[in-house]
XYZ file of C-alpha atoms in Angstrom:
579
model
C 11.124 -10.336 12.218
C 8.421 -12.975 12.763
C 6.510 -10.578 15.017
C 6.420 -7.956 12.258
C 5.329 -10.551 9.686
C 2.606 -11.737 12.060
C 1.366 -8.173 12.575
C 1.053 -7.428 8.859
C -0.203 -10.857 7.713
C -2.694 -11.426 10.516
C -2.577 -13.594 13.585
C -2.672 -16.948 11.768
C 0.724 -17.525 10.137
C 0.951 -21.258 10.834
C 1.204 -21.869 7.093
C 4.720 -20.359 7.199
C 6.052 -23.210 9.351
C 5.637 -26.086 6.897
C 8.019 -24.820 4.151
C 10.627 -23.915 6.796
C 10.452 -27.424 8.281
C 10.854 -28.891 4.801
C 13.833 -26.562 4.278
C 15.532 -27.932 7.409
C 14.961 -31.491 6.173
C 16.207 -30.469 2.715
C 19.431 -29.145 4.259
C 19.922 -32.325 6.284
C 19.371 -34.457 3.178
C 21.919 -32.313 1.340
C 24.507 -33.275 3.974
C 23.446 -36.918 4.441
C 25.062 -38.413 1.267
C 28.421 -36.893 2.224
C 28.214 -38.353 5.714
C 27.531 -41.786 4.186
C 30.420 -41.149 1.791
C 32.710 -40.570 4.782
C 32.014 -44.143 5.932
C 32.178 -45.578 2.426
C 35.452 -44.108 1.118
C 37.954 -45.617 3.624
C 36.937 -49.160 2.778
C 36.830 -48.411 -0.936
C 40.237 -46.720 -0.925
C 41.863 -49.476 1.110
C 40.108 -52.533 -0.323
C 39.947 -51.276 -3.890
C 36.907 -53.465 -4.654
C 33.255 -52.758 -3.786
C 31.788 -55.098 -1.187
C 28.312 -55.549 0.291
C 28.792 -52.550 2.562
C 29.587 -50.465 -0.504
C 26.311 -51.379 -2.181
C 24.325 -50.645 0.983
C 26.004 -47.239 1.260
C 25.487 -46.638 -2.444
C 21.787 -47.431 -2.036
C 21.521 -45.027 0.921
C 23.119 -42.221 -1.090
C 20.679 -42.838 -3.952
C 17.782 -42.871 -1.472
C 18.883 -39.570 0.090
C 19.130 -37.965 -3.349
C 15.617 -39.175 -4.236
C 14.214 -37.982 -0.902
C 15.890 -34.616 -1.368
C 14.209 -34.131 -4.752
C 10.819 -34.815 -3.132
C 11.479 -32.593 -0.101
C 12.926 -29.769 -2.241
C 9.754 -29.788 -4.320
C 7.616 -29.636 -1.166
C 9.773 -26.859 0.268
C 9.648 -24.826 -2.957
C 5.914 -25.235 -3.612
C 5.085 -24.687 0.069
C 7.261 -21.584 0.199
C 5.689 -20.123 -2.936
C 2.168 -20.794 -1.662
C 3.028 -19.298 1.721
C 4.590 -16.227 0.082
C 1.634 -15.460 -2.161
C -0.856 -16.306 0.584
C 0.934 -13.864 2.876
C 0.962 -11.233 0.104
C -2.787 -11.571 -0.441
C -3.424 -11.374 3.317
C -1.257 -8.253 3.651
C -3.024 -6.465 0.782
C -6.479 -7.322 2.143
C -5.520 -6.352 5.697
C -3.951 -3.119 4.498
C -6.993 -2.266 2.386
C -9.235 -2.766 5.416
C -6.858 -0.744 7.600
C -6.607 2.120 5.089
C -10.404 2.269 4.964
C -10.471 3.026 8.698
C -7.739 5.678 8.733
C -8.536 9.393 8.995
C -8.223 11.503 5.848
C -5.308 13.299 7.477
C -3.194 10.207 6.854
C -3.777 10.438 3.098
C -3.317 14.206 2.898
C 0.187 13.838 4.365
C 1.340 11.130 1.932
C 1.929 10.863 -1.775
C -0.091 8.314 -3.722
C 3.163 6.785 -4.948
C 4.107 5.841 -1.386
C 0.897 3.874 -0.833
C 1.149 2.254 -4.274
C 4.691 1.207 -3.340
C 3.442 -0.317 -0.078
C 0.651 -2.307 -1.730
C 2.639 -3.613 -4.667
C 6.438 -3.400 -4.544
C 6.803 -3.741 -0.761
C 4.291 -6.590 -0.575
C 6.138 -8.205 -3.489
C 9.341 -7.982 -1.435
C 7.622 -9.819 1.431
C 6.321 -12.465 -0.986
C 9.855 -13.092 -2.260
C 11.237 -13.106 1.287
C 8.769 -15.760 2.474
C 8.518 -17.684 -0.793
C 12.229 -17.869 -1.637
C 14.852 -16.237 0.533
C 13.850 -17.466 4.009
C 13.489 -21.106 2.931
C 16.766 -21.048 1.005
C 18.598 -19.416 3.919
C 17.298 -22.082 6.330
C 18.239 -24.910 3.941
C 21.723 -23.501 3.342
C 22.272 -23.200 7.101
C 20.892 -26.640 7.993
C 23.291 -28.482 5.646
C 26.568 -27.168 7.157
C 25.202 -27.545 10.695
C 24.465 -31.227 10.036
C 27.962 -31.729 8.610
C 29.531 -29.815 11.491
C 27.795 -32.025 14.064
C 29.217 -35.127 12.349
C 32.716 -33.670 11.932
C 32.936 -32.522 15.562
C 32.470 -36.156 16.589
C 34.799 -37.731 14.026
C 37.526 -35.063 13.697
C 37.254 -32.589 16.591
C 40.614 -30.849 16.060
C 40.119 -29.985 12.384
C 36.474 -29.125 13.110
C 37.694 -26.653 15.732
C 40.011 -25.074 13.142
C 37.040 -24.842 10.780
C 34.971 -23.112 13.462
C 37.728 -20.540 14.000
C 37.445 -19.501 10.342
C 33.711 -19.008 10.874
C 34.418 -16.809 13.896
C 36.702 -14.707 11.689
C 34.042 -14.468 8.951
C 31.110 -13.642 11.271
C 31.949 -9.923 11.801
C 32.008 -9.471 8.015
C 28.652 -11.242 7.751
C 27.258 -8.942 10.470
C 28.544 -5.846 8.651
C 26.971 -7.095 5.409
C 23.568 -7.623 7.057
C 23.590 -4.242 8.852
C 24.625 -2.454 5.667
C 21.869 -4.149 3.661
C 19.351 -3.381 6.413
C 20.192 0.330 6.468
C 20.558 0.837 2.715
C 17.396 -1.095 1.826
C 15.370 1.096 4.208
C 16.785 4.120 2.390
C 16.054 2.552 -0.993
C 12.399 1.978 -0.037
C 12.109 5.716 0.681
C 13.731 6.564 -2.649
C 11.355 4.206 -4.449
C 8.452 6.025 -2.763
C 9.684 9.323 -4.190
C 10.316 7.837 -7.646
C 6.849 6.242 -7.753
C 5.250 9.524 -6.699
C 7.112 11.409 -9.426
C 6.089 8.822 -12.040
C 2.409 9.036 -11.036
C 2.653 12.827 -10.978
C 4.117 12.736 -14.479
C 1.418 10.401 -15.831
C -1.435 12.392 -14.297
C -0.013 15.677 -15.562
C 1.149 14.480 -18.976
C -1.161 16.930 -20.801
C 0.304 19.904 -18.955
C 3.857 18.692 -19.439
C 3.287 18.253 -23.175
C 1.800 21.729 -23.424
C 4.890 23.240 -21.791
C 7.386 20.941 -23.536
C 8.406 19.311 -20.241
C 8.107 15.656 -21.297
C 10.866 13.064 -20.902
C 14.071 14.317 -19.338
C 12.684 17.830 -19.526
C 10.560 17.042 -16.489
C 13.240 17.787 -13.918
C 11.521 16.337 -10.833
C 11.007 12.935 -12.457
C 14.477 12.874 -14.012
C 16.122 13.820 -10.709
C 14.216 11.188 -8.701
C 15.078 8.425 -11.163
C 18.724 9.509 -11.390
C 19.073 9.542 -7.598
C 17.484 6.080 -7.363
C 19.812 4.771 -10.090
C 22.959 6.188 -8.473
C 22.023 4.961 -4.997
C 21.174 1.475 -6.310
C 24.550 1.212 -8.066
C 26.417 2.321 -4.926
C 24.414 -0.123 -2.820
C 25.161 -3.055 -5.133
C 28.881 -2.247 -5.217
C 29.079 -1.908 -1.422
C 27.181 -5.120 -0.722
C 29.204 -6.979 -3.381
C 32.470 -5.823 -1.798
C 31.370 -6.944 1.684
C 30.125 -10.264 0.309
C 33.394 -10.782 -1.589
C 35.520 -10.236 1.535
C 33.262 -12.586 3.534
C 33.626 -15.279 0.848
C 37.402 -14.765 0.697
C 37.713 -15.317 4.456
C 35.705 -18.543 4.156
C 37.911 -19.703 1.285
C 41.010 -18.909 3.348
C 39.553 -21.146 6.021
C 39.787 -24.058 3.597
C 43.453 -23.227 2.937
C 44.096 -23.201 6.703
C 42.404 -26.612 6.965
C 44.749 -28.079 4.327
C 47.771 -26.786 6.241
C 46.473 -28.054 9.601
C 45.677 -31.463 8.081
C 49.102 -31.715 6.486
C 50.682 -31.008 9.888
C 48.550 -33.760 11.441
C 49.657 -36.231 8.757
C 53.305 -35.234 9.296
C 52.852 -35.824 13.019
C 51.252 -39.223 12.479
C 47.925 -38.043 13.883
C 45.933 -38.652 10.675
C 46.034 -40.852 7.603
C 46.149 -39.113 4.183
C 42.825 -40.664 3.130
C 41.320 -39.275 6.372
C 42.346 -35.748 5.390
C 40.993 -36.304 1.883
C 37.609 -37.337 3.254
C 37.557 -34.395 5.685
C 38.378 -31.908 2.912
C 35.578 -33.295 0.713
C 33.127 -32.741 3.574
C 34.651 -29.327 4.317
C 33.984 -28.230 0.724
C 30.364 -29.276 1.196
C 30.387 -27.363 4.502
C 31.664 -24.049 3.094
C 29.671 -23.918 -0.139
C 26.187 -23.542 1.463
C 27.572 -20.870 3.809
C 28.298 -18.654 0.790
C 24.692 -19.038 -0.358
C 23.415 -18.646 3.217
C 25.038 -15.209 3.461
C 23.490 -14.222 0.130
C 20.020 -15.487 1.098
C 20.258 -13.929 4.564
C 21.160 -10.571 3.004
C 18.268 -10.860 0.526
C 15.921 -11.809 3.375
C 17.046 -8.816 5.406
C 16.782 -6.527 2.404
C 13.267 -7.738 1.642
C 12.352 -7.258 5.293
C 12.696 -3.503 4.735
C 9.486 -3.814 2.709
C 7.781 -5.528 5.658
C 8.947 -2.746 8.001
C 7.582 -0.074 5.664
C 4.232 -1.898 5.534
C 4.227 -2.246 9.324
C 4.565 1.531 9.663
C 1.233 1.872 7.831
C -0.394 -0.634 10.198
C 0.899 1.379 13.169
C -1.157 4.392 12.047
C -4.103 4.805 14.413
C -7.530 4.066 12.986
C -10.512 6.302 13.640
C -11.927 4.896 16.913
C -14.809 2.517 16.248
C -18.053 3.169 18.152
C -19.372 0.710 20.682
C -21.425 -2.057 19.124
C -24.884 -1.100 20.307
C -28.172 -0.574 18.454
C -28.394 2.946 17.004
C -31.398 4.335 15.158
C -31.634 7.808 13.671
C -35.058 9.354 14.171
C -34.182 12.349 11.985
C -31.312 13.641 9.864
C -30.633 17.048 11.332
C -26.937 17.993 11.232
C -25.536 19.943 14.169
C -22.038 21.340 14.767
C -21.634 22.006 18.480
C -18.629 24.278 19.199
C -16.347 22.316 16.893
C -12.624 23.052 16.679
C -10.397 21.149 14.289
C -6.962 21.348 12.722
C -4.285 19.296 11.001
C -0.615 19.687 10.099
C -0.335 22.008 13.095
C -2.805 24.502 11.612
C -6.214 25.314 13.094
C -8.896 25.082 10.398
C -12.161 25.541 12.345
C -12.555 27.612 15.512
C -15.495 27.120 17.918
C -17.729 26.381 14.933
C -21.488 25.921 15.528
C -24.543 25.693 13.273
C -27.660 23.574 12.741
C -28.865 22.245 9.382
C -32.465 21.033 9.829
C -33.433 17.957 7.830
C -35.020 18.446 4.403
C -33.420 21.885 4.018
C -30.579 23.336 1.983
C -27.570 24.800 3.784
C -24.940 26.499 1.644
C -21.329 27.052 2.695
C -19.525 29.942 1.008
C -16.320 31.823 1.639
C -12.811 32.427 0.358
C -10.565 29.537 -0.631
C -9.073 27.847 2.444
C -11.765 29.118 4.796
C -12.762 25.577 5.898
C -15.780 24.773 3.707
C -14.565 21.364 2.509
C -13.424 20.516 6.037
C -17.004 20.940 7.291
C -18.362 18.336 4.851
C -15.519 15.927 5.602
C -16.192 16.197 9.344
C -19.867 15.406 8.699
C -18.781 12.207 6.914
C -16.242 11.576 9.706
C -13.261 11.522 7.397
C -11.619 13.126 10.415
C -12.561 13.317 14.089
C -12.986 16.745 15.656
C -10.443 18.041 18.168
C -13.104 19.685 20.351
C -16.888 19.768 20.357
C -19.125 17.365 18.457
C -20.738 16.779 15.080
C -24.192 15.260 15.554
C -26.490 13.520 13.082
C -30.076 13.255 14.271
C -28.904 14.152 17.774
C -26.294 11.333 17.855
C -22.574 12.082 17.960
C -21.044 10.980 14.635
C -18.330 9.179 16.640
C -21.035 6.927 18.119
C -22.464 5.928 14.746
C -21.163 2.791 13.001
C -19.734 3.656 9.563
C -22.415 1.619 7.782
C -25.121 3.775 9.400
C -23.320 7.113 9.123
C -22.156 6.741 5.521
C -25.140 4.610 4.533
C -27.351 7.662 5.067
C -25.152 10.017 3.025
C -24.536 10.658 -0.639
C -21.484 12.681 -1.618
C -20.760 14.548 -4.843
C -17.322 16.098 -4.634
C -15.789 18.753 -6.841
C -13.174 16.330 -8.180
C -15.381 13.482 -9.376
C -13.532 10.178 -9.595
C -14.851 7.544 -11.966
C -13.413 4.051 -12.220
C -11.955 2.389 -15.295
C -15.179 0.466 -15.803
C -18.477 0.755 -17.621
C -20.765 3.741 -17.114
C -23.347 1.289 -15.774
C -21.048 0.012 -13.028
C -19.869 3.532 -12.166
C -23.453 4.612 -11.501
C -24.211 1.330 -9.697
C -21.683 2.253 -7.007
C -24.623 4.109 -5.464
C -26.532 0.820 -5.238
C -24.792 -2.356 -6.488
C -28.118 -4.241 -6.539
C -29.854 -1.770 -8.869
C -31.281 -3.055 -12.143
C -30.420 -1.569 -15.531
C -33.837 0.075 -15.661
C -33.283 1.735 -12.272
C -29.916 3.030 -13.486
C -31.525 4.378 -16.666
C -34.175 6.135 -14.592
C -31.689 8.047 -12.415
C -29.551 8.792 -15.473
C -32.560 10.502 -17.066
C -33.191 12.416 -13.842
C -29.535 13.502 -13.767
C -29.713 14.522 -17.453
C -26.944 12.184 -18.536
C -28.988 9.489 -20.303
C -28.762 11.195 -23.707
C -24.977 11.529 -23.840
C -24.585 7.984 -22.496
C -26.792 6.574 -25.251
C -24.780 8.559 -27.806
C -21.830 6.226 -27.158
C -21.794 3.141 -29.437
C -22.003 0.796 -26.423
C -24.255 3.015 -24.324
C -24.207 2.087 -20.642
C -21.614 -0.622 -21.337
C -19.071 1.991 -22.457
C -15.793 1.772 -20.523
C -14.881 5.351 -19.659
C -11.220 5.000 -18.676
C -9.483 5.676 -15.376
C -10.794 8.840 -13.746
C -13.439 9.154 -16.478
C -10.802 10.266 -18.964
C -13.186 10.060 -21.940
C -15.810 12.384 -20.401
C -16.002 16.137 -19.936
C -16.097 17.713 -16.485
C -19.830 18.381 -16.738
C -20.573 14.821 -17.869
C -18.576 13.368 -14.982
C -20.431 15.627 -12.545
C -23.816 14.466 -13.824
C -22.816 10.787 -13.584
C -21.786 11.457 -9.973
C -25.201 13.025 -9.368
C -26.901 9.969 -10.920
C -24.827 7.777 -8.603
C -26.042 9.806 -5.599
C -29.658 9.633 -6.832
C -29.420 5.851 -7.048
C -28.275 5.673 -3.426
C -31.216 7.897 -2.402
C -29.704 8.789 0.972
C -31.429 11.387 3.214
C -28.253 13.523 3.513
C -26.449 14.920 0.471
C -23.023 16.578 0.629
C -22.335 18.495 -2.579
C -19.197 20.363 -3.588
C -20.094 22.339 -6.694
C -17.767 22.228 -9.662
C -19.645 24.786 -11.742
C -16.859 27.368 -11.640
C -15.076 25.717 -14.567
C -18.138 24.698 -16.606
C -19.686 26.230 -19.683
C -23.158 27.795 -19.254
C -24.979 24.827 -20.829
C -23.334 22.277 -18.523
C -23.907 24.676 -15.620
C -27.641 24.786 -16.404
C -27.938 21.006 -16.773
C -26.072 20.328 -13.545
C -28.184 22.802 -11.584
C -31.324 21.149 -12.889
C -29.945 17.703 -11.949
C -29.016 18.937 -8.465
C -32.541 20.289 -7.924
C -33.923 16.841 -8.693
C -31.323 15.127 -6.493
C -32.038 17.087 -3.324
C -35.819 16.863 -3.157
C -36.720 16.060 0.474
C -33.025 15.755 1.380
C -30.826 17.522 3.903
C -28.420 19.206 1.492
C -25.092 20.697 2.528
C -23.605 22.426 -0.507
C -20.245 24.134 -0.967
C -21.159 26.892 -3.400
C -18.822 28.629 -5.831
C -21.465 30.497 -7.846
C -23.840 32.359 -5.602
C -26.736 32.399 -8.078
C -27.128 28.638 -7.470
C -27.980 29.078 -3.769
C -30.422 32.003 -3.717
C -33.164 29.561 -2.609
C -31.098 28.011 0.203
C -32.746 27.917 3.624
C -29.556 29.246 5.171
C -26.233 30.441 3.840
C -23.143 30.311 6.060
C -20.159 32.514 5.248
C -16.819 31.166 6.500
C -13.629 33.176 6.795
C -10.508 31.719 8.429
C -12.481 28.843 9.943
C -15.087 31.079 11.610
C -18.685 31.941 10.780
C -18.784 35.624 9.883
C -22.300 35.735 8.397
C -25.387 33.524 8.489
C -28.835 33.917 6.966
C -30.746 33.522 3.714
C -29.874 35.295 0.471
C -31.965 38.421 1.103
C -30.675 38.823 4.658
C -27.032 38.543 3.608
C -27.442 41.011 0.746
C -28.719 43.600 3.238
C -25.738 43.047 5.581
C -23.303 44.367 2.963
C -20.554 41.960 4.060
C -18.418 39.434 2.169
C -21.490 37.763 0.630
C -22.973 40.989 -0.759
C -19.615 42.054 -2.183
C -19.098 38.672 -3.863
C -22.667 38.747 -5.209
C -22.061 42.108 -6.862
C -18.698 40.968 -8.220
C -20.182 37.835 -9.800
C -23.108 39.811 -11.231
C -20.646 42.215 -12.833
C -18.673 39.361 -14.415
C -21.853 37.912 -15.911
C -22.895 41.330 -17.245
C -19.519 41.797 -18.940
C -19.715 38.502 -20.845
C -20.174 39.006 -24.608
C -23.662 38.068 -25.721
C -24.036 35.329 -28.329
C -24.968 36.448 -31.819
C -28.060 34.468 -32.800
C -28.373 36.159 -36.171
């Protein structure tokens, strides 16, 4: 357990020791007054009047109670600080680790799973470290301290007491194993439920349109119902096991009374001696009930730590050797690249050169590998065979800050943060002034609609840019790329779903963006790439045609057929009546 916690929190977990040490002391102080009481009661019961020894013992008991209050406070505050410190460390470490993982990791997982790891599972670890572990240690230390004293003063009855523990241990083991297994399953079910909830929230407009809100959305309803039913079964099972364990412990106390009575009958013990032993035995058994509960909660929370650890076990993209690297140019070269994921080959022996300060367009049917090419350039994945080179240097040998620092990316699905328009554009250059942001916004033809908002550049646009149209989001993304002013631009057009006016504005903004840049564009409308230096046609991960617009039209292949088809669609559009 500690090894897993160390792996997910980082190497320095010394801060976890202090609250556990305080918990041991807290448990010992919980037992100490009863041990003093064992010495005090015989004299009090026999003499009937308090003497000097009584007042000394009374003072010790009061002192132990006062010390316990102090130590409990230290244990609680230290545990809470350790728990939240560990939680913060896990989230930061996981964020850094996720940043270095290949895109294949994210394509194979639902967002809800990762949200669950970062929040609910980390919260489980915080509770485990901050509460459950410390309480389990304290509730174990108290009976151990009492047991050590009782073994010396009353070995026979202590042996009987130990036998009841031996009888209860298998039930405790079953409880822990059951919690361990079922909590792992529950983490998986929470992943599914979180994914369905996020899916529902992101698609709420569609669900409303098709009257699939609330219980009508079957996938969400089923996931929540399954989680509810499993949670109820889990609680009932663990309660039953815990109840039987507690009953066996309670029966142990009954056995102690019988054994003590037999010792009194045989003249082996005085009645007051049995009374004192039974008082201490009650104090012995009570923490063991809570220990089982805290141990089960600790083990259940550990399922969150195990789920987090699985993320940390995912292999990062290998980091290049730390050596000086300078790019003399920004030519992009694919040298016999093959790549695939999920068992499917996406690119086959793929080669091309995109000279710097030129425009290379990628076209082809859906699923032909166009987006994969741009993601390999940015090293979101590593190639299976061959090499992707930037300025003659293998992308795998370039530090991320150099590789990505020289690239701007405008993807088809533009993501904007729930922040101001100003800060969303500043992602391209966090140090940019307001005037520099305004300048690129004018260049990207989004200044006018930004100023139309009451708060202008200080307008908060909602998560994902919910308050903006698709064309407006695309132009803000272009402004962001302009502000970065990187020599390589990767552009995935989104013009297929835009109205003609937005299409025109975006094309004009793109022309301004790519001046003197090496542009790799995934084109959906062929009229936007007629001036491209080279056009590459992909089909099933292979290059089937390559050339400029005029050359490809003459070849009468996929490109020429698609050109004619798109021209026909434009010709069939109804003309606007300007009368």
